[in-house]
Amino acid sequence: MLLQQLWQTKQDNKRDLARLIQATTGVTLPPESMFVVQIKRIHEYKRQLLACLQIIAHYMRLKANPTIASPARTYLFAGKAAAGYAMAKLHIKLINDVADVINRDPEIGDRLKVCFVPNYGVTLAQAIIPAADLSVQISLAGTEASGTSNMKLAMNGALTIGTLDGANVEIRDEVGPENFFLFGLRTPEVEVVRARGYDPGPYIERSPALGRALELIESGFFSLGDPTRFAPIVEKLRTQDPYMVCVDFEDYVATEERAAVAFQDKVTWSRMALHNIAGASRFSSDATIRQYASEIWDLKPAPVDPEVLADLTRHA
Ligand SMILES: *Cc1c(COP(=O)(O)O)cnc(C)c1O
């Protein structure tokens, strides 16, 4: 009963968000699909590009196997790039162009939708976070100091697909590893790969899905036939790939598919979501300030005069 209500509440929030996105972007989202959300500043280390390549690979899989049973997904992005960060701006353009092609494809319909919601800020975050089913926290291990949207999303009943990076580590400990979709290299493994002199080439060769996704971008398929528009992205990925998108790609695709299959079982999914909500209490402002007071400030709670407290309560 509780789990059914939790599912229903999430559905209500998704419908509200779909209405908002319809009004602001004109894109129609199916509220029954799994809402996969990546909202944060656009930066190469946060790997929006990995998320985008997974979407392209998923799109190509649906096109090649039109009758395949695959749970419906809605992928939502939001975030700003620093004004002078040309590569990040180009990533935004790529996600928008991929969304445009996929959302217009009549063969795909409601099985796959993509939207980059513009003007990310706290107001938009307040609408997106309660409507998220899956929280995308996929920075290369060793690059994110903490992250905070990962906490906000878990606290609001999204499950995380994430690397063992930043506060994902503590979130996974608190909510339980069985309620967290972990993938990707660990920090020491990243260091080993880097120390050996990382070359993305062999990883692309070993992943036909990744190779085909890159070739589709290079063909101009998402840029009205213009093969140059996204050349800087693919060129950098093929030659440098400083955040090891190509290494983590296959594991990310497989783990995302596992999450989508798990989403089909509403009761089990809602139970996992509830473990996230409860576990995330560790990141509440009450718990955090209490921890600061004891560990950093060495402060004891001030004794409160019962009469003053009664007075405060009366006026509250
Ligand atoms: C929480 C939040 C962030 C930080 O997100 P991270 O995923 O931790 O980088 C940025 N912008 C807004 C509007 C937020 O609410």
Coordinates of N, CA and C in Angstrom, one line a residue, residues 30-177:
P30 N 6.1 10.8 -22.3 CA 5.2 9.8 -21.7 C 5.5 9.6 -20.3
P31 N 4.5 10.0 -19.4 CA 4.8 9.9 -17.9 C 5.0 8.5 -17.4
E32 N 4.6 7.5 -18.1 CA 4.7 6.1 -17.7 C 6.2 5.6 -17.9
S33 N 6.9 6.2 -18.8 CA 8.3 5.8 -19.1 C 9.2 6.1 -17.9
M34 N 10.3 5.4 -17.8 CA 11.3 5.7 -16.8 C 12.0 7.0 -17.1
F35 N 11.9 7.9 -16.1 CA 12.6 9.3 -16.3 C 14.0 9.2 -15.8
V36 N 14.9 9.3 -16.7 CA 16.4 9.2 -16.4 C 16.9 10.6 -16.5
V37 N 17.5 11.1 -15.4 CA 17.8 12.5 -15.2 C 19.2 12.8 -14.9
Q38 N 19.8 13.7 -15.8 CA 21.2 14.2 -15.5 C 21.1 15.7 -15.5
I39 N 21.2 16.3 -14.3 CA 21.1 17.7 -14.1 C 22.2 18.2 -13.3
K40 N 23.0 19.0 -13.9 CA 24.3 19.5 -13.3 C 25.0 20.4 -14.3
R41 N 26.0 21.1 -13.9 CA 26.8 21.9 -14.8 C 27.3 21.0 -15.9
I42 N 27.4 21.5 -17.1 CA 27.9 20.7 -18.2 C 29.5 20.8 -18.2
H43 N 30.1 19.6 -18.0 CA 31.5 19.5 -17.9 C 32.0 18.2 -18.4
E44 N 33.1 18.1 -19.1 CA 33.6 16.9 -19.6 C 33.7 15.8 -18.5
Y45 N 34.2 16.2 -17.3 CA 34.4 15.2 -16.3 C 33.1 14.6 -15.8
K46 N 32.0 15.3 -15.9 CA 30.7 14.8 -15.4 C 30.1 13.9 -16.5
R47 N 30.7 13.9 -17.7 CA 30.4 12.9 -18.7 C 28.9 12.9 -19.2
Q48 N 28.4 14.1 -19.5 CA 27.1 14.1 -20.2 C 27.3 13.4 -21.6
L49 N 28.5 13.4 -22.1 CA 28.8 12.8 -23.4 C 28.6 11.2 -23.3
L50 N 29.0 10.6 -22.2 CA 28.7 9.2 -22.0 C 27.2 8.9 -22.0
A51 N 26.4 9.7 -21.3 CA 25.0 9.6 -21.3 C 24.4 9.7 -22.7
C52 N 24.9 10.7 -23.4 CA 24.4 10.9 -24.8 C 24.8 9.8 -25.7
L53 N 26.0 9.2 -25.6 CA 26.4 8.1 -26.5 C 25.5 6.9 -26.2
Q54 N 25.2 6.7 -24.9 CA 24.3 5.5 -24.5 C 23.0 5.7 -25.2
I55 N 22.4 6.9 -25.2 CA 21.1 7.2 -25.8 C 21.2 6.9 -27.3
I56 N 22.3 7.3 -28.0 CA 22.4 7.1 -29.4 C 22.5 5.5 -29.7
A57 N 23.3 4.8 -28.8 CA 23.4 3.4 -29.0 C 22.0 2.7 -28.8
H58 N 21.3 3.2 -27.8 CA 20.0 2.6 -27.5 C 19.0 2.9 -28.7
Y59 N 19.1 4.1 -29.2 CA 18.3 4.5 -30.4 C 18.6 3.5 -31.6
M60 N 19.9 3.3 -31.8 CA 20.3 2.4 -33.0 C 19.9 1.0 -32.7
R61 N 19.9 0.6 -31.5 CA 19.4 -0.8 -31.2 C 17.9 -0.9 -31.5
L62 N 17.1 0.1 -31.1 CA 15.7 0.1 -31.4 C 15.4 0.1 -32.9
K63 N 16.2 0.9 -33.6 CA 16.1 1.0 -35.1 C 16.4 -0.3 -35.8
A64 N 17.4 -1.0 -35.3 CA 17.9 -2.3 -35.9 C 16.9 -3.4 -35.5
N65 N 16.3 -3.3 -34.3 CA 15.4 -4.4 -33.9 C 14.0 -3.8 -33.5
P66 N 13.2 -3.4 -34.5 CA 12.0 -2.6 -34.2 C 11.0 -3.3 -33.3
T67 N 11.1 -4.7 -33.2 CA 10.1 -5.4 -32.3 C 10.7 -5.8 -31.0
I68 N 11.9 -5.4 -30.7 CA 12.5 -5.8 -29.4 C 11.8 -5.3 -28.2
A69 N 11.7 -6.1 -27.2 CA 11.0 -5.7 -25.9 C 12.0 -4.9 -25.1
S70 N 11.7 -3.6 -25.0 CA 12.7 -2.8 -24.3 C 11.9 -1.7 -23.6
P71 N 12.1 -1.6 -22.2 CA 11.3 -0.6 -21.5 C 11.4 0.8 -22.0
A72 N 10.3 1.6 -22.0 CA 10.4 3.0 -22.4 C 11.1 3.9 -21.5
R73 N 11.9 4.7 -22.1 CA 12.7 5.7 -21.3 C 12.5 7.1 -21.8
T74 N 12.6 8.0 -20.8 CA 12.7 9.5 -21.1 C 14.0 10.0 -20.5
Y75 N 14.8 10.5 -21.4 CA 16.1 11.0 -20.9 C 16.0 12.6 -20.8
L76 N 16.3 13.1 -19.5 CA 16.2 14.5 -19.3 C 17.6 15.0 -18.9
F77 N 18.0 16.1 -19.6 CA 19.2 16.8 -19.2 C 18.8 18.2 -18.8
A78 N 19.6 18.8 -17.9 CA 19.6 20.3 -17.8 C 20.9 20.7 -17.2
G79 N 21.3 21.9 -17.5 CA 22.6 22.4 -16.9 C 23.2 23.5 -17.8
K80 N 24.0 24.3 -17.2 CA 24.7 25.4 -18.0 C 26.1 25.1 -18.1
A81 N 26.7 25.6 -19.1 CA 28.2 25.6 -19.3 C 28.8 26.9 -19.1
A82 N 30.0 27.0 -18.6 CA 30.7 28.3 -18.4 C 30.8 28.9 -19.8
A83 N 30.7 30.3 -19.8 CA 30.6 31.0 -21.0 C 31.8 30.7 -22.0
G84 N 33.0 30.5 -21.5 CA 34.1 30.3 -22.4 C 34.4 28.8 -22.7
Y85 N 33.6 27.9 -22.3 CA 33.9 26.5 -22.3 C 33.3 25.9 -23.6
A86 N 34.0 26.1 -24.7 CA 33.4 25.8 -26.1 C 33.0 24.3 -26.2
M87 N 33.9 23.4 -25.6 CA 33.6 22.0 -25.8 C 32.3 21.6 -25.0
A88 N 32.1 22.2 -23.9 CA 30.8 21.9 -23.1 C 29.6 22.5 -23.9
K89 N 29.8 23.6 -24.5 CA 28.7 24.2 -25.3 C 28.3 23.3 -26.5
L90 N 29.4 22.7 -27.0 CA 29.1 21.8 -28.2 C 28.4 20.5 -27.7
H91 N 28.7 20.0 -26.5 CA 28.0 18.9 -25.9 C 26.5 19.2 -25.8
I92 N 26.2 20.4 -25.3 CA 24.8 20.8 -25.2 C 24.1 20.8 -26.6
K93 N 24.9 21.3 -27.6 CA 24.3 21.3 -29.0 C 24.1 19.8 -29.4
L94 N 25.0 19.0 -29.2 CA 24.9 17.6 -29.6 C 23.6 16.9 -28.9
I95 N 23.5 17.1 -27.6 CA 22.3 16.5 -26.9 C 21.0 17.1 -27.5
N96 N 21.0 18.4 -27.8 CA 19.8 19.0 -28.4 C 19.5 18.4 -29.8
D97 N 20.6 18.2 -30.6 CA 20.4 17.7 -32.0 C 20.0 16.3 -32.0
V98 N 20.6 15.5 -31.1 CA 20.2 14.1 -30.9 C 18.7 14.0 -30.5
A99 N 18.3 14.8 -29.6 CA 16.9 14.9 -29.1 C 16.0 15.2 -30.3
D100 N 16.3 16.2 -31.1 CA 15.5 16.6 -32.2 C 15.2 15.4 -33.2
V101 N 16.3 14.7 -33.5 CA 16.1 13.6 -34.5 C 15.3 12.5 -33.9
I102 N 15.6 12.1 -32.6 CA 14.9 10.9 -32.0 C 13.5 11.3 -31.7
N103 N 13.2 12.4 -31.2 CA 11.8 12.8 -30.8 C 10.9 12.9 -32.1
R104 N 11.5 13.1 -33.2 CA 10.7 13.2 -34.5 C 10.5 11.9 -35.2
D105 N 11.2 10.8 -34.7 CA 11.2 9.5 -35.4 C 10.0 8.8 -35.2
P106 N 9.1 8.6 -36.2 CA 7.8 8.0 -35.9 C 7.9 6.5 -35.6
E107 N 9.0 5.9 -36.0 CA 9.2 4.4 -35.6 C 9.5 4.3 -34.2
I108 N 10.0 5.3 -33.5 CA 10.4 5.2 -32.1 C 9.3 5.6 -31.2
G109 N 8.5 6.6 -31.5 CA 7.3 6.9 -30.7 C 7.6 7.2 -29.3
D110 N 6.8 6.6 -28.4 CA 7.0 6.9 -26.9 C 8.0 6.0 -26.3
R111 N 8.7 5.1 -27.1 CA 9.6 4.2 -26.4 C 10.9 4.9 -26.0
L112 N 11.1 6.1 -26.6 CA 12.4 6.8 -26.3 C 12.2 8.3 -26.6
K113 N 12.3 9.1 -25.6 CA 12.3 10.5 -25.7 C 13.5 11.2 -25.0
V114 N 13.9 12.3 -25.6 CA 15.1 13.0 -25.0 C 14.8 14.5 -25.0
C115 N 15.1 15.1 -23.8 CA 14.9 16.5 -23.8 C 16.0 17.2 -23.0
F116 N 16.6 18.2 -23.6 CA 17.5 19.1 -22.8 C 16.6 20.3 -22.4
V117 N 16.3 20.4 -21.1 CA 15.5 21.5 -20.6 C 16.3 22.7 -20.4
P118 N 16.0 23.8 -21.0 CA 16.8 25.0 -20.9 C 16.7 25.7 -19.6
N119 N 17.7 26.6 -19.3 CA 17.8 27.5 -18.2 C 17.7 26.8 -16.8
Y120 N 18.7 25.9 -16.6 CA 18.7 25.1 -15.4 C 19.0 26.1 -14.2
G121 N 18.2 25.9 -13.2 CA 18.5 26.7 -11.9 C 17.6 26.0 -10.8
V122 N 17.6 26.6 -9.7 CA 16.9 26.0 -8.5 C 15.4 25.8 -8.8
T123 N 14.8 26.7 -9.5 CA 13.4 26.6 -9.8 C 13.1 25.4 -10.6
L124 N 13.9 25.2 -11.7 CA 13.7 24.0 -12.5 C 14.1 22.7 -11.8
A125 N 15.1 22.8 -10.9 CA 15.5 21.6 -10.1 C 14.4 21.2 -9.3
Q126 N 13.6 22.1 -8.7 CA 12.5 21.8 -7.8 C 11.4 21.0 -8.6
A127 N 11.3 21.2 -9.9 CA 10.3 20.5 -10.6 C 10.9 19.1 -11.1
I128 N 12.1 19.1 -11.5 CA 12.7 17.9 -12.0 C 13.0 16.8 -11.0
I129 N 13.6 17.2 -9.9 CA 14.1 16.2 -8.9 C 13.0 15.3 -8.3
P130 N 11.8 15.9 -8.0 CA 10.8 15.0 -7.4 C 10.2 14.0 -8.5
A131 N 10.5 14.3 -9.8 CA 9.9 13.5 -10.9 C 11.0 12.5 -11.5
A132 N 12.1 12.4 -10.9 CA 13.2 11.5 -11.4 C 13.0 10.1 -10.9
D133 N 13.1 9.1 -11.8 CA 13.2 7.7 -11.4 C 14.6 7.3 -11.3
L134 N 15.5 7.7 -12.2 CA 16.9 7.2 -12.2 C 17.8 8.5 -12.3
S135 N 18.7 8.6 -11.3 CA 19.6 9.7 -11.2 C 21.0 9.3 -11.8
V136 N 21.4 10.1 -12.8 CA 22.6 9.8 -13.5 C 23.8 10.6 -12.9
Q137 N 24.7 9.8 -12.2 CA 25.8 10.4 -11.5 C 27.1 9.6 -12.0
I138 N 27.6 10.0 -13.1 CA 28.5 9.2 -13.9 C 29.9 9.8 -14.1
S139 N 30.3 10.7 -13.3 CA 31.6 11.3 -13.4 C 32.7 10.2 -13.3
L140 N 33.8 10.4 -14.0 CA 34.9 9.4 -13.9 C 35.4 9.3 -12.5
A141 N 35.5 8.1 -12.0 CA 36.0 7.9 -10.6 C 37.2 8.7 -10.3
G142 N 37.2 9.5 -9.2 CA 38.3 10.3 -8.9 C 38.2 11.7 -9.3
T143 N 37.1 12.1 -9.9 CA 37.0 13.5 -10.4 C 36.0 14.4 -9.7
E144 N 35.0 13.8 -9.1 CA 33.9 14.6 -8.4 C 34.3 14.7 -6.9
A145 N 34.4 15.9 -6.4 CA 34.7 16.0 -4.9 C 33.6 15.5 -4.1
S146 N 32.4 15.8 -4.4 CA 31.2 15.3 -3.6 C 30.0 15.1 -4.5
G147 N 29.6 16.3 -5.1 CA 28.3 16.3 -5.8 C 27.2 16.5 -4.7
T148 N 26.2 17.2 -5.1 CA 25.0 17.4 -4.2 C 23.7 17.0 -4.8
S149 N 23.6 17.1 -6.1 CA 22.4 16.7 -6.8 C 22.2 15.2 -6.6
N150 N 23.3 14.4 -6.5 CA 23.1 13.0 -6.2 C 22.3 12.8 -4.9
M151 N 22.6 13.6 -3.9 CA 21.9 13.5 -2.6 C 20.5 13.9 -2.7
K152 N 20.3 15.1 -3.4 CA 18.9 15.6 -3.6 C 18.0 14.6 -4.3
L153 N 18.5 13.9 -5.3 CA 17.7 13.0 -6.1 C 17.4 11.7 -5.3
A154 N 18.4 11.2 -4.6 CA 18.2 10.0 -3.7 C 17.1 10.3 -2.7
M155 N 17.3 11.5 -2.0 CA 16.3 11.9 -1.0 C 14.9 12.0 -1.5
N156 N 14.7 12.2 -2.8 CA 13.4 12.3 -3.4 C 13.0 11.1 -4.2
G157 N 13.7 10.0 -3.8 CA 13.2 8.7 -4.3 C 13.6 8.3 -5.7
A158 N 14.7 8.8 -6.2 CA 15.3 8.3 -7.4 C 16.4 7.3 -7.0
L159 N 16.5 6.3 -7.8 CA 17.7 5.4 -7.7 C 18.8 5.9 -8.5
T160 N 20.0 5.6 -8.1 CA 21.2 6.2 -8.8 C 21.8 5.2 -9.7
I161 N 22.2 5.6 -10.9 CA 23.1 4.8 -11.7 C 24.4 5.7 -11.6
G162 N 25.5 5.1 -11.0 CA 26.6 5.9 -10.8 C 27.9 5.1 -10.6
T163 N 29.0 5.9 -10.7 CA 30.3 5.4 -10.5 C 30.6 5.5 -9.0
L164 N 31.7 4.9 -8.6 CA 32.2 5.0 -7.2 C 33.0 6.2 -7.1
D165 N 32.3 7.4 -7.0 CA 33.0 8.7 -7.1 C 32.2 9.7 -6.1
G166 N 33.0 10.5 -5.5 CA 32.4 11.6 -4.6 C 31.5 11.0 -3.6
A167 N 30.4 11.7 -3.4 CA 29.4 11.3 -2.4 C 28.6 10.0 -2.8
N168 N 28.7 9.6 -4.1 CA 28.1 8.4 -4.5 C 28.5 7.2 -3.6
V169 N 29.7 7.3 -3.1 CA 30.3 6.2 -2.3 C 29.4 6.2 -1.0
E170 N 29.2 7.3 -0.3 CA 28.5 7.3 0.9 C 27.0 7.0 0.7
I171 N 26.4 7.5 -0.4 CA 25.0 7.3 -0.8 C 24.8 5.8 -0.9
R172 N 25.7 5.1 -1.6 CA 25.6 3.7 -1.8 C 25.7 2.9 -0.5
D173 N 26.6 3.4 0.4 CA 26.7 2.8 1.8 C 25.4 2.9 2.5
E174 N 24.8 4.1 2.5 CA 23.6 4.4 3.3 C 22.4 3.7 2.7
V175 N 22.2 3.7 1.4 CA 20.9 3.1 0.9 C 21.1 1.6 0.6
G176 N 22.3 1.1 0.7 CA 22.5 -0.3 0.4 C 22.9 -0.6 -1.0
P177 N 23.9 -1.4 -1.2 CA 24.4 -1.6 -2.6 C 23.4 -2.2 -3.5

